[in-house]
Structure formats: structure tokens, C-alpha cells
JSON list of C-alpha atoms in Angstrom, two decimals:
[
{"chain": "Q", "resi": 1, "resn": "UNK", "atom": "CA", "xyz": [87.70, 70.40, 90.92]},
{"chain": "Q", "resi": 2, "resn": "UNK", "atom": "CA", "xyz": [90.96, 71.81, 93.23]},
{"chain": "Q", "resi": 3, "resn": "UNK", "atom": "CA", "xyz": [92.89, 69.16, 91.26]},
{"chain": "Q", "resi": 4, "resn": "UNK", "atom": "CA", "xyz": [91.94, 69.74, 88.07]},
{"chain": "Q", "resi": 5, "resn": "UNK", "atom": "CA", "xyz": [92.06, 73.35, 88.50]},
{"chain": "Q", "resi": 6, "resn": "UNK", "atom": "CA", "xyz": [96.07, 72.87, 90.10]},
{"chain": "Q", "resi": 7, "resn": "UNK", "atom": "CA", "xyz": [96.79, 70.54, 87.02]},
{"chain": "Q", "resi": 8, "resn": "UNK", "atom": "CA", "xyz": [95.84, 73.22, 84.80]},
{"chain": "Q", "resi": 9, "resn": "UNK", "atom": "CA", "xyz": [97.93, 76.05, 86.63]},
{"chain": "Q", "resi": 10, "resn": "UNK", "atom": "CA", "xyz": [100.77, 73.89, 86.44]},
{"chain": "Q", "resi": 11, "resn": "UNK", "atom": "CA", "xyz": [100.54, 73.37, 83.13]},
{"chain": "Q", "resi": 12, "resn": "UNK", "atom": "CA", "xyz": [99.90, 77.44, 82.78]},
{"chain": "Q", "resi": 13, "resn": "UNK", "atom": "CA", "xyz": [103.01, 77.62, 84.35]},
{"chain": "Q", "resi": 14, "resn": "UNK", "atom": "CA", "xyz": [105.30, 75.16, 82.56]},
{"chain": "Q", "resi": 15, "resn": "UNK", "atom": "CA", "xyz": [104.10, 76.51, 79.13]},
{"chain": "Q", "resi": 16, "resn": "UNK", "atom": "CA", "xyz": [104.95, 79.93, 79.91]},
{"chain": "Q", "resi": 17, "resn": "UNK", "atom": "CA", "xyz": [108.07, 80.34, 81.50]},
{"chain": "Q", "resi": 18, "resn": "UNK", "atom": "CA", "xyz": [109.24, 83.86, 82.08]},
{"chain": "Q", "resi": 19, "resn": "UNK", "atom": "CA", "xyz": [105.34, 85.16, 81.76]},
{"chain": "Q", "resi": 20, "resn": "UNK", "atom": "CA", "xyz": [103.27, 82.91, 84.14]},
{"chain": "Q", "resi": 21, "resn": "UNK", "atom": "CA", "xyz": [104.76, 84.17, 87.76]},
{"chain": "Q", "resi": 22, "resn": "UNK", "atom": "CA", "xyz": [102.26, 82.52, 89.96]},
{"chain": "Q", "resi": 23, "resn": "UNK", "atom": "CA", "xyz": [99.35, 80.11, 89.60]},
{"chain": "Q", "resi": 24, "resn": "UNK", "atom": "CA", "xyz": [97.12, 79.53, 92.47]},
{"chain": "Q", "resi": 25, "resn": "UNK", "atom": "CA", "xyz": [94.10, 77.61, 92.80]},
{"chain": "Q", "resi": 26, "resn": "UNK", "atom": "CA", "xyz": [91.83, 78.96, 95.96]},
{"chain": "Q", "resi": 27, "resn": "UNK", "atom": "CA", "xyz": [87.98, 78.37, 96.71]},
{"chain": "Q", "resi": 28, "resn": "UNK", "atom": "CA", "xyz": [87.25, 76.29, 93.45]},
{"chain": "Q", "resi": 29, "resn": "UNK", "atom": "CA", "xyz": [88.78, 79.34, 91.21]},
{"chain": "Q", "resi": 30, "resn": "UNK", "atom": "CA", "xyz": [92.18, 79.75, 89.46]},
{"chain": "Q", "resi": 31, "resn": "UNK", "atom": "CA", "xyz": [94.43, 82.71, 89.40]},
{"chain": "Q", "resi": 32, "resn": "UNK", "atom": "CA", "xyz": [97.44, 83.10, 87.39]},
{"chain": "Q", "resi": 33, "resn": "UNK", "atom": "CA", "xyz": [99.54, 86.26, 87.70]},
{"chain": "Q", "resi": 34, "resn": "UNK", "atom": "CA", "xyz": [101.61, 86.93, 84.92]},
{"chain": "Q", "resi": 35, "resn": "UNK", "atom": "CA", "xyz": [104.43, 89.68, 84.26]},
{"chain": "Q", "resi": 36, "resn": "UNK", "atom": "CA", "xyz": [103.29, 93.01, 82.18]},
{"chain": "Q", "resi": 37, "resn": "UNK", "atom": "CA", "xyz": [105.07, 93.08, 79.49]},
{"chain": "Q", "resi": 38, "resn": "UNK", "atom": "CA", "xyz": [104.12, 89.21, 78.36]},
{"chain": "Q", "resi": 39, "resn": "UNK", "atom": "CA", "xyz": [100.74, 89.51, 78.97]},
{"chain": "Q", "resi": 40, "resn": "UNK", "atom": "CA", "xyz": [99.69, 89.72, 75.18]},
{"chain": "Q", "resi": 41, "resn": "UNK", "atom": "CA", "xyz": [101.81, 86.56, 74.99]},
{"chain": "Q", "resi": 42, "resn": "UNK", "atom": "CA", "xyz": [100.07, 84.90, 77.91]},
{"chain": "Q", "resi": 43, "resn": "UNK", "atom": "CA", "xyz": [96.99, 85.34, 76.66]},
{"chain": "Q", "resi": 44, "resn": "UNK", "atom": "CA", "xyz": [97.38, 84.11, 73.11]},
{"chain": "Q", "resi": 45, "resn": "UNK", "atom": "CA", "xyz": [98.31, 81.11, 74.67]},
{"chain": "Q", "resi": 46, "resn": "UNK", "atom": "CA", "xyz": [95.50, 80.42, 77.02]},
{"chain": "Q", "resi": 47, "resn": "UNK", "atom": "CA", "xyz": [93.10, 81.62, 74.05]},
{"chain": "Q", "resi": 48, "resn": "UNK", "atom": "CA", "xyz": [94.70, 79.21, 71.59]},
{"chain": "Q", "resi": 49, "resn": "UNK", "atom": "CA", "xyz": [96.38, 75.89, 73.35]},
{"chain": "Q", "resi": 50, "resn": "UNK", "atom": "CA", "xyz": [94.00, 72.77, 73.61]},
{"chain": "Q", "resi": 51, "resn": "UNK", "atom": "CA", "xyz": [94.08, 72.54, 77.26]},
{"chain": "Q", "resi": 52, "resn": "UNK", "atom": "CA", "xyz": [92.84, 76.09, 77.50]},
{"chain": "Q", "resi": 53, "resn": "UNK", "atom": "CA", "xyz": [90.86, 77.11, 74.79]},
{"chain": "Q", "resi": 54, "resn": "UNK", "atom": "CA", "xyz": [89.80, 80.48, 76.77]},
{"chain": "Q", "resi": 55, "resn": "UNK", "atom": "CA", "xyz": [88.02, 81.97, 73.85]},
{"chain": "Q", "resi": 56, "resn": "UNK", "atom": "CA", "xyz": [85.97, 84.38, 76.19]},
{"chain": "Q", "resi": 57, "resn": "UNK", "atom": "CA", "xyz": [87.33, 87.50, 78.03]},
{"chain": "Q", "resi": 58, "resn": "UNK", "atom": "CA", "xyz": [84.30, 88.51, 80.53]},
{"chain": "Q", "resi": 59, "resn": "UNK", "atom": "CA", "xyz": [85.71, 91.25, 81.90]},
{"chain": "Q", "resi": 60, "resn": "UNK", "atom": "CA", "xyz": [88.61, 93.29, 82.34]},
{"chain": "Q", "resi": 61, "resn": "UNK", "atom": "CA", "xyz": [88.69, 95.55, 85.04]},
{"chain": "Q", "resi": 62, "resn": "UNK", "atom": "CA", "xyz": [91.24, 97.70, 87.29]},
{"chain": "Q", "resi": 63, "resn": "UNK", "atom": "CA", "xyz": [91.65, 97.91, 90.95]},
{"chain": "Q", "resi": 64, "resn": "UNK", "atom": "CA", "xyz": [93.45, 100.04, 92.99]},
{"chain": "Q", "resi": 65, "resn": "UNK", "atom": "CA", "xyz": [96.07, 99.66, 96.02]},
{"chain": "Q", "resi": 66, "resn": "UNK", "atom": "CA", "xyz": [97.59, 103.41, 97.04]},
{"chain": "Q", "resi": 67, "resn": "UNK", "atom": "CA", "xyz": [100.12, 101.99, 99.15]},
{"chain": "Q", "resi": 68, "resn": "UNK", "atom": "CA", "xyz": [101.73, 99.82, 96.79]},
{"chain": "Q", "resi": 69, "resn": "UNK", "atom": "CA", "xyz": [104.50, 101.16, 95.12]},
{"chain": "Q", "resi": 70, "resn": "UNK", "atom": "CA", "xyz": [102.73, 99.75, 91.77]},
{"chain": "Q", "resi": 71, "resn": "UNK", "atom": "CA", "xyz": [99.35, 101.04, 92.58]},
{"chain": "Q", "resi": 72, "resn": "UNK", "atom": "CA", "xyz": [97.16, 99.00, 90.07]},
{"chain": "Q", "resi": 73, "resn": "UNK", "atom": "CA", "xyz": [96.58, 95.67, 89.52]},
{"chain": "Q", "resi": 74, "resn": "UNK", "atom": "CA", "xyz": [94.60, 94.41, 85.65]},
{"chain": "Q", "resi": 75, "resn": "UNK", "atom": "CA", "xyz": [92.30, 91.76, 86.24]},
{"chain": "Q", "resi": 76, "resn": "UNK", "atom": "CA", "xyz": [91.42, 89.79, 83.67]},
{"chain": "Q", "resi": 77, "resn": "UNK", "atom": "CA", "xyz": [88.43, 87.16, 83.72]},
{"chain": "Q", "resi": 78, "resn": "UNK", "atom": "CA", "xyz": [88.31, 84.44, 80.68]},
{"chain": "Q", "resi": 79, "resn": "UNK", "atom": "CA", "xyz": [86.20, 81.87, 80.21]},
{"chain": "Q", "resi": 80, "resn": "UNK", "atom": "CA", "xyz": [86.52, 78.35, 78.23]},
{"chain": "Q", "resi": 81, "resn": "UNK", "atom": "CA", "xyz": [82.97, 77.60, 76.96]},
{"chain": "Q", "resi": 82, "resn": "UNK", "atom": "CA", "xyz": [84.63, 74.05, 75.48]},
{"chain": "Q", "resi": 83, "resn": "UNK", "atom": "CA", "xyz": [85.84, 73.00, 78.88]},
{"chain": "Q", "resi": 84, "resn": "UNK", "atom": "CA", "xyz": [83.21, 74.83, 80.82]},
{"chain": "Q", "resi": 85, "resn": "UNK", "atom": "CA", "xyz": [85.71, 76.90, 83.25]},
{"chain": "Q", "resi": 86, "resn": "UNK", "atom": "CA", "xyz": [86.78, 80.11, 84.06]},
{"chain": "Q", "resi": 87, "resn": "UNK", "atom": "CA", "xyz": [90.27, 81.65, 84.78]},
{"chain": "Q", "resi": 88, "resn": "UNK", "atom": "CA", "xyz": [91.33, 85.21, 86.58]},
{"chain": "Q", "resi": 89, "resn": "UNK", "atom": "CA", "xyz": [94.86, 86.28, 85.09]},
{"chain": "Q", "resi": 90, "resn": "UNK", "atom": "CA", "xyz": [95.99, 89.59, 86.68]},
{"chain": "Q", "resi": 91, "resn": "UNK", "atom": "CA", "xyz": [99.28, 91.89, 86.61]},
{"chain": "Q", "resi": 92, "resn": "UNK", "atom": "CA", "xyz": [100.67, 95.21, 88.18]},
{"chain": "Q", "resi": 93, "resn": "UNK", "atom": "CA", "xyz": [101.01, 98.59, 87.07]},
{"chain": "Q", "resi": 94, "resn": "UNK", "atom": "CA", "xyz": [101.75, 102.09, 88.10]},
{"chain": "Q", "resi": 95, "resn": "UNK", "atom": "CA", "xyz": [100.38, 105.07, 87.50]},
{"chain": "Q", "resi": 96, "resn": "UNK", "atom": "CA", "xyz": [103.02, 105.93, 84.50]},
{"chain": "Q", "resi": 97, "resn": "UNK", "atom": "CA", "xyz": [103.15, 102.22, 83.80]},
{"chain": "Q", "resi": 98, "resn": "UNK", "atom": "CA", "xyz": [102.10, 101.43, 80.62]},
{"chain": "Q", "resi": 99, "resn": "UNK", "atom": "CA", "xyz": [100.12, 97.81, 80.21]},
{"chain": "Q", "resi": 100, "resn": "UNK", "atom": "CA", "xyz": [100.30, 96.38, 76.55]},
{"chain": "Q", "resi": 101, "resn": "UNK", "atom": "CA", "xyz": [96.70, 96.83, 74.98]},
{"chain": "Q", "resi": 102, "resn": "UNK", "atom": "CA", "xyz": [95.21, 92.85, 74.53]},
{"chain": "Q", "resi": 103, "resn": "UNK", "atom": "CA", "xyz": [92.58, 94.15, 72.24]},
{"chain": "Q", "resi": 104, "resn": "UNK", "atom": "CA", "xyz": [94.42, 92.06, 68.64]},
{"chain": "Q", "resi": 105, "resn": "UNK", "atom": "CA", "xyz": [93.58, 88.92, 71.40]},
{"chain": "Q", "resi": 106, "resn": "UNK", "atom": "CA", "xyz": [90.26, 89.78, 72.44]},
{"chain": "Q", "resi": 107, "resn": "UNK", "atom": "CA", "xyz": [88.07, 92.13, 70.36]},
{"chain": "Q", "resi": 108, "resn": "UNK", "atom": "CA", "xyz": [85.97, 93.24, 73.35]},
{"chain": "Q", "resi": 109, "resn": "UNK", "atom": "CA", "xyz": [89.08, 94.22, 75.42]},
{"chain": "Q", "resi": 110, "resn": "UNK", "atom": "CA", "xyz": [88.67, 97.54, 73.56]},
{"chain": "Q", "resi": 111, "resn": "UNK", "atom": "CA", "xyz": [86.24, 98.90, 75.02]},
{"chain": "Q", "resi": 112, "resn": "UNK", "atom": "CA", "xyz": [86.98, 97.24, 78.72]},
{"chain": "Q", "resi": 113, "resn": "UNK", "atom": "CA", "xyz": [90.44, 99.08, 78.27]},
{"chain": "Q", "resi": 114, "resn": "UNK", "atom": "CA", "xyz": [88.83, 102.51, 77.80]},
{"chain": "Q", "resi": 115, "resn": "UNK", "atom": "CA", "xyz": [87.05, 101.46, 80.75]},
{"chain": "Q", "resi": 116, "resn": "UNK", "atom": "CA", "xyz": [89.93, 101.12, 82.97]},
{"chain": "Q", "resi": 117, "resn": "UNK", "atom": "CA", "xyz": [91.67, 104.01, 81.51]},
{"chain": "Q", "resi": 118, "resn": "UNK", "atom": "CA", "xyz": [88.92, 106.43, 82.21]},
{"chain": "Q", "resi": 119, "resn": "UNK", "atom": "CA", "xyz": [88.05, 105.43, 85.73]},
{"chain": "Q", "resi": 120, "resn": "UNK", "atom": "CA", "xyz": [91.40, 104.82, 87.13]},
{"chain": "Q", "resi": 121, "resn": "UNK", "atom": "CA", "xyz": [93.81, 106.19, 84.74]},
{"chain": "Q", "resi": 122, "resn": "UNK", "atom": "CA", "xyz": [95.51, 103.10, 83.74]},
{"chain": "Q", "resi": 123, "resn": "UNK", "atom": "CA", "xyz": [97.56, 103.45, 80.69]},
{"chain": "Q", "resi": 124, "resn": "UNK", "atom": "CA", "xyz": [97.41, 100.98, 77.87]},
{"chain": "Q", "resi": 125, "resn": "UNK", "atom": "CA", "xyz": [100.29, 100.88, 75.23]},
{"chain": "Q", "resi": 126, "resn": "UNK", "atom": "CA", "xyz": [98.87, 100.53, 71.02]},
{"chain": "Q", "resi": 127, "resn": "UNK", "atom": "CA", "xyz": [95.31, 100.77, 72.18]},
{"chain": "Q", "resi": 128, "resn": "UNK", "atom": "CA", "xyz": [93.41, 101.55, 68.76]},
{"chain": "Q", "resi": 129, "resn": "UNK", "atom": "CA", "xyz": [91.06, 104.24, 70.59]},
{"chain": "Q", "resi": 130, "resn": "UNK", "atom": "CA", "xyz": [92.03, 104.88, 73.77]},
{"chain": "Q", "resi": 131, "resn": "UNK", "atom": "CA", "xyz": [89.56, 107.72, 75.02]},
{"chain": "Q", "resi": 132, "resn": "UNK", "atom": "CA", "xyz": [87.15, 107.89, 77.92]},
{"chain": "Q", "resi": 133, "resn": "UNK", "atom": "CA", "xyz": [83.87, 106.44, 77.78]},
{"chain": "Q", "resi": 134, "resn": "UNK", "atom": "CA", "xyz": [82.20, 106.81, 80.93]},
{"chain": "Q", "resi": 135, "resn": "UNK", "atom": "CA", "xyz": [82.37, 110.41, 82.06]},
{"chain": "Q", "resi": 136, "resn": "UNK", "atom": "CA", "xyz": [82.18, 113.20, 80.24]},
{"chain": "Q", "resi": 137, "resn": "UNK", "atom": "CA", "xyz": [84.12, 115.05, 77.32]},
{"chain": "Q", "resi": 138, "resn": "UNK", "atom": "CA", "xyz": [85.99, 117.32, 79.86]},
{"chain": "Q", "resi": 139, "resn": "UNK", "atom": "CA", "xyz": [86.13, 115.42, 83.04]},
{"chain": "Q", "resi": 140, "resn": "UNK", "atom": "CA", "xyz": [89.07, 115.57, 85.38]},
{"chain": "Q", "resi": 141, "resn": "UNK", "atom": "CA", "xyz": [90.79, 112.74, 87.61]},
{"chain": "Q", "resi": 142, "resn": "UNK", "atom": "CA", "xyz": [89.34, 109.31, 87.18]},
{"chain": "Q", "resi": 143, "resn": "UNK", "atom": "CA", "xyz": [86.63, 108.80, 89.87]},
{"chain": "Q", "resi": 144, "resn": "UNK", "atom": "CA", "xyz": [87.54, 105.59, 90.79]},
{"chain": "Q", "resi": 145, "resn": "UNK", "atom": "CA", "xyz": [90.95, 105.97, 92.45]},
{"chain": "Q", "resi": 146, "resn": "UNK", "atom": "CA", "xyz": [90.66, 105.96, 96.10]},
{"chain": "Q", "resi": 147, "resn": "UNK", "atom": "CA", "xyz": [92.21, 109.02, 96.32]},
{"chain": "Q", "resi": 148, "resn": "UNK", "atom": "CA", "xyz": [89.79, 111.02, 94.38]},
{"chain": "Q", "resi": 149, "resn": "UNK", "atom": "CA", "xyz": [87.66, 113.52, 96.24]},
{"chain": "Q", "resi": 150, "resn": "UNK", "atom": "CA", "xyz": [83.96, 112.24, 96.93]},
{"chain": "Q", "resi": 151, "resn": "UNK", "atom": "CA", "xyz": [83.01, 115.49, 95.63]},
{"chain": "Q", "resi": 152, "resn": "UNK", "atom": "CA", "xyz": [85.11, 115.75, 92.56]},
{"chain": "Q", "resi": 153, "resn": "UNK", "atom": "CA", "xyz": [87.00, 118.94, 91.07]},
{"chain": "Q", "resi": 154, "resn": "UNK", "atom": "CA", "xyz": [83.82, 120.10, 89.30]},
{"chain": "Q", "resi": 155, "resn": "UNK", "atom": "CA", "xyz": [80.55, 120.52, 88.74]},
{"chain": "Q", "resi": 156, "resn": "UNK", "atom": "CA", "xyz": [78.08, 120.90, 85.91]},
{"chain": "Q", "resi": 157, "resn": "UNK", "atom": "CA", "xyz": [74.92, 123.52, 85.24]},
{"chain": "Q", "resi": 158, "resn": "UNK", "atom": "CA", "xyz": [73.36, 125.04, 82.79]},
{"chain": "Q", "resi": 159, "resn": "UNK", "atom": "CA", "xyz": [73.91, 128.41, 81.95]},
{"chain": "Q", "resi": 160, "resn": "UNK", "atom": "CA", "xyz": [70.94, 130.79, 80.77]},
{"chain": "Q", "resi": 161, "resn": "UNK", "atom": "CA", "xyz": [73.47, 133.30, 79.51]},
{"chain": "Q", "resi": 162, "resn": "UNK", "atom": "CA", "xyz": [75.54, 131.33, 77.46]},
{"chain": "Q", "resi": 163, "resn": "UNK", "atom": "CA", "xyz": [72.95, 129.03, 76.59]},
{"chain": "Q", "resi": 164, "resn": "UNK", "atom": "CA", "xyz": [75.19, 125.65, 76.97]},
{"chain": "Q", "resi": 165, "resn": "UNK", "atom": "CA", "xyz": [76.44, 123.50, 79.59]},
{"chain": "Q", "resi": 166, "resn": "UNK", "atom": "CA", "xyz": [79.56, 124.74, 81.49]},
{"chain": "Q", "resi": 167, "resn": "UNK", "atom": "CA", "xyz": [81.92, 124.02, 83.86]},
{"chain": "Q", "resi": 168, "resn": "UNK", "atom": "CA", "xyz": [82.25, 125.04, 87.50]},
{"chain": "Q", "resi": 169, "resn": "UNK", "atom": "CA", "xyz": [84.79, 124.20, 90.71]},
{"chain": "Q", "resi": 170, "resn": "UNK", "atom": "CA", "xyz": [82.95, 122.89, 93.57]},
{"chain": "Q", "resi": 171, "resn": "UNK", "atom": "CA", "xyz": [82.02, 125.04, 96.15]},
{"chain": "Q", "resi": 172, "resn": "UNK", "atom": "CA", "xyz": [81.40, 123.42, 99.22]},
{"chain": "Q", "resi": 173, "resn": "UNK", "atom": "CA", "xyz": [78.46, 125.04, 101.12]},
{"chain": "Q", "resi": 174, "resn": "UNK", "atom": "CA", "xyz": [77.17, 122.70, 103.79]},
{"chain": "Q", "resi": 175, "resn": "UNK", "atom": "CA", "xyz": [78.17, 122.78, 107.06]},
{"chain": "Q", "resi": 176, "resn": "UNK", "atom": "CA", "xyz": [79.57, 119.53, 108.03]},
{"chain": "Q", "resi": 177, "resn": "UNK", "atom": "CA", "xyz": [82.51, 118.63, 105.85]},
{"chain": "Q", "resi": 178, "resn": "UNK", "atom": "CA", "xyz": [85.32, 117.05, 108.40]},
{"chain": "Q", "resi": 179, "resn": "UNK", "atom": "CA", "xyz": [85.23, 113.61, 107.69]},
{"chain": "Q", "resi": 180, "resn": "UNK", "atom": "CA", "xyz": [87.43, 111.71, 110.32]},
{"chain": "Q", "resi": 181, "resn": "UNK", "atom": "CA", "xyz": [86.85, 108.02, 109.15]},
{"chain": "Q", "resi": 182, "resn": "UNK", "atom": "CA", "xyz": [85.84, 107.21, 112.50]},
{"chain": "Q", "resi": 183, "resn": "UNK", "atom": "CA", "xyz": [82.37, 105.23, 113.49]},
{"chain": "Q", "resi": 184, "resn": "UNK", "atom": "CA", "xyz": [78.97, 107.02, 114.16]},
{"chain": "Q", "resi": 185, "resn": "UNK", "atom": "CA", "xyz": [79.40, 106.66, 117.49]},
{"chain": "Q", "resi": 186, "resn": "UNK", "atom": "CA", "xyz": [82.92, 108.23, 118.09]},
{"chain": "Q", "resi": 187, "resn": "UNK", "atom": "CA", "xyz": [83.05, 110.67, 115.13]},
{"chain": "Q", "resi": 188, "resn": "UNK", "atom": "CA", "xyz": [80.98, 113.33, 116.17]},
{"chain": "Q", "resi": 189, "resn": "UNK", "atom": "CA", "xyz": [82.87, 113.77, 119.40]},
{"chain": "Q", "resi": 190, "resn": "UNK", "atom": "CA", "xyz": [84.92, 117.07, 118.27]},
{"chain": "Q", "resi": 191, "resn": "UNK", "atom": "CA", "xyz": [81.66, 119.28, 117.16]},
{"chain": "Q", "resi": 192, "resn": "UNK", "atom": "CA", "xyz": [78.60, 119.68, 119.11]},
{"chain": "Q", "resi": 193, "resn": "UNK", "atom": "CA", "xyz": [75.48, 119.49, 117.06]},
{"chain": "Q", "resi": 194, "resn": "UNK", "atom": "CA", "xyz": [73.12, 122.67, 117.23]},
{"chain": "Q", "resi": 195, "resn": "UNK", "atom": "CA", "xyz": [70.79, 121.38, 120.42]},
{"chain": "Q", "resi": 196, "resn": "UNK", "atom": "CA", "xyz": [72.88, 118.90, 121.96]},
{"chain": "Q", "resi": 197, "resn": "UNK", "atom": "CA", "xyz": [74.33, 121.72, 124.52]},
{"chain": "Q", "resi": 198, "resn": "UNK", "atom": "CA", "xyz": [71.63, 121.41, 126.27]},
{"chain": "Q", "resi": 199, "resn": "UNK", "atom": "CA", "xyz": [72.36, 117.93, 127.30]},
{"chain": "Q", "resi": 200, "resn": "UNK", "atom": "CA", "xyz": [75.12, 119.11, 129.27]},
{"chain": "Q", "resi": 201, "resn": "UNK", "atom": "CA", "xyz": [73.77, 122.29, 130.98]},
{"chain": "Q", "resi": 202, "resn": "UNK", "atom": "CA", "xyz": [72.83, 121.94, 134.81]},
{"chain": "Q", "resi": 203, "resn": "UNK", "atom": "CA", "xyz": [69.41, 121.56, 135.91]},
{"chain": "Q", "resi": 204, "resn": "UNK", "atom": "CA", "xyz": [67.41, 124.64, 136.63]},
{"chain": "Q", "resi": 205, "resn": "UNK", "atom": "CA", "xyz": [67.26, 124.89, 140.59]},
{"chain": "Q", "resi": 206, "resn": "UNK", "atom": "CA", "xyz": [64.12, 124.06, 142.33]},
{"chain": "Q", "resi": 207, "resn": "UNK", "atom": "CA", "xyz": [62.19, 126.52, 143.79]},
{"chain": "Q", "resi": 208, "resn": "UNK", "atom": "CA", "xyz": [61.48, 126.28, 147.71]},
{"chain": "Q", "resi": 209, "resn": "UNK", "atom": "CA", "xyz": [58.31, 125.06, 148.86]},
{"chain": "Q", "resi": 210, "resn": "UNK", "atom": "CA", "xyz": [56.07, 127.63, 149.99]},
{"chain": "Q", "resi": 211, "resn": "UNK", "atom": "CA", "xyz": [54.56, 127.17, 154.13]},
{"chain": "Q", "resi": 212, "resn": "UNK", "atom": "CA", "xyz": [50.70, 126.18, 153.42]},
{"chain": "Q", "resi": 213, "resn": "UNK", "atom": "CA", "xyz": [48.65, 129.60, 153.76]},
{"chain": "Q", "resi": 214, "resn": "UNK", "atom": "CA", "xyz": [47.15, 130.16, 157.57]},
{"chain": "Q", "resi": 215, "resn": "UNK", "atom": "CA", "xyz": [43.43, 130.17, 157.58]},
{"chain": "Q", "resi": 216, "resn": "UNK", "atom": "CA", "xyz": [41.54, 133.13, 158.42]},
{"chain": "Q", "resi": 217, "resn": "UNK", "atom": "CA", "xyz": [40.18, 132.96, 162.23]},
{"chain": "Q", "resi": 218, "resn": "UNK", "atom": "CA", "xyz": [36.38, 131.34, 162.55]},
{"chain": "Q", "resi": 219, "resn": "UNK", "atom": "CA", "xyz": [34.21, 133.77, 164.12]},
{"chain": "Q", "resi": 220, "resn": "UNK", "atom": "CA", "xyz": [34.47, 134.42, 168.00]},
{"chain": "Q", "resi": 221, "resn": "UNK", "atom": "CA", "xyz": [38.60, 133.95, 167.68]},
{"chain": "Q", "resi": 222, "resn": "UNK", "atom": "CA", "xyz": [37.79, 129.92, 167.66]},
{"chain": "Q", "resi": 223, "resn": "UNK", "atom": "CA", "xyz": [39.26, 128.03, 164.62]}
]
């Protein structure tokens, strides 16, 4: 399977010079990165040429690295029901980096595009209907950026008065909301948790022992 997979990456490769960047076969699965702007070109190809014939796109999803100066990367999963096998093809983007839309290649990429777009933000150039479609109508952020607060900005109630659903920022009214990122075990180590100062406090003293009461002389002064 390693083989055929690597024959098929280098033939990825050779066909699409200038678009195919990297083809790597790992673990029994094939990943081909390929540059932004040809990925509509890239894949038309591995949809249409005989030795692909990826007629399936699975999934297409976004994932997120902060750190890198292009902090998204477009995954794209295909699969070849004629040839029974399955390719990832993936690309970087930024966060004002526009990724051509794939959805004249693959119908379905339409809606996983919205996908992306509302959960991480990632832009996609000609989309026919590029709107949100996970959260709601006035959401803000996209929720699944690393960077987004585990709270979010707002929050949602009903409002007798007006009768409709409104808007509100979140107010944070629990007590413990510093979050160090450290274990269980080390993390509580700056606060001390109503009760636990007792642990610490010294042991009350012990009282003396009291000398044993004298009995009361027998009668005649003998004990």
C-alpha cells in the first residue's frame, strides 16, 4: 500500500508542477500540500485524471496554528470510490488570506466552506453564499479559534419586556476565574480554597492532666 500510495504522490507531483508542493505518504495515508492560489487547479485534476478519479470530497475542514505567521491550514479529504482510496490535500492561509472557493469542483464544498468561514473565520474568494451556518444570525468571533474566550463575548436570554430574544455581554459572576493552564495538582497553589486554612493552623494545645482526686479519710483517720 506505501508504494502504491508514493507512486501516486509522485505522479501528483509531476502532473502539477508549480501547485503540488509536497506529497507525502505516512501511516498507509497520502498527503499532498499544494499552494493557495492553484488549489482549484489541483483539484480539477485529481477529480478528473484516470489515475485519480477523486470524485468525492468528504470533508473540508479548517484548523488552526496561532503561532504561525499563516495561522490556518484547509484540509481537504477526497475519496476515489473507482480505485477505492482516499487522499488529504491541504494549504495555508492567514487570517486576511483569501482561499479560492472549490465549490464549481465539488458541489458539497459549499456548504463545508461556510463551515470553515463561520467557525474560524477563514475567508473564501467567489464563494456563491458565503454566510454563517452554525451560530447564530448575530454572533461574534468564530468559536473555534484558539484564541477565542471559553466564555464568548455574549450571551443570549429572553426578554419579558421586549418580548424577543436579545443580546447581552457576559458578566462573569463566579468566583474562580484565573485559569493558569497548570495541572490539578499545582494550579490551585496561589488561592486557598474556603476550608483548607485549617489544614495549616497549629494544633490546639493539650490541656494538663489533672492529679487523681484524694479520697476522703475512712472512719477512725485509717484509709
Amino acid at each position: 500500500m506505501t508504494g502504491t500510495l508514493k507512486d501516486l504522490g509522485e505522479h501528483i507531483a509531476q502532473s502539477l508542477p508549480g501547485a503540488a508542493l509536497k506529497a507525502e505518504a505516512q501511516r498507509g495515508e497520502l498527503t499532498v500540500t499544494v499552494a493557495r492560489d492553484q488549489v482549484v487547479r489541483a483539484l480539477t485534476f485529481l477529480r478528473d485524471d484516470p489515475h485519480c478519479r477523486f470524485e468525492v470530497l468528504v470533508d473540508a475542514c479548517g484548523v488552526d496554528y496561532p503561532e504561525r505567521a499563516e495561522r490556518f491550514e484547509v484540509v481537504y479529504h477526497l475519496l476515489s470510490v473507482a480505485h477505492n482510496r482516499r487522499l488529504r490535500v491541504k494549504l495555508s492561509a492567514g487570517e486576511d488570506t483569501p482561499v479560492p472557493s472549490v465549490a464549481g469542483v465539488y458541489s458539497t464544498a459549499a456548504w463545508f466552506e461556510r463551515e470553515a468561514w463561520d467557525l474560524y473565520g477563514i475567508l473564501f474568494a467567489d464563494h456563491p453564499d458565503l454566510r454563517r451556518i452554525l451560530t447564530d444570525y448575530g454572533f461574534e468571533g468564530h468559536p473555534l479559534r484558539k484564541d477565542f474566550p471559553l466564555t464568548g463575548f455574549v450571551e443570549v436570554r429572553y426578554d419579558d419586556e421586549q418580548k424577543r430574544v436579545v443580546y447581552d455581554k457576559v458578566k462573569l459572576t463566579q468566583d474562580f476565574r484565573t485559569f493558569d493552564f497548570l495541572s490539578p495538582w499545582e494550579g490551585m497553589t496561589r488561592q486557598v480554597l474556603p476550608g483548607d486554612e485549617k489544614a495549616n493552623a497549629a494544633p490546639p494545645a493539650k490541656a494538663p492532666d489533672k492529679a487523681p482526686a484524694k479520697a476522703p479519710d475512712a472512719p477512725g483517720g485509717k484509709a
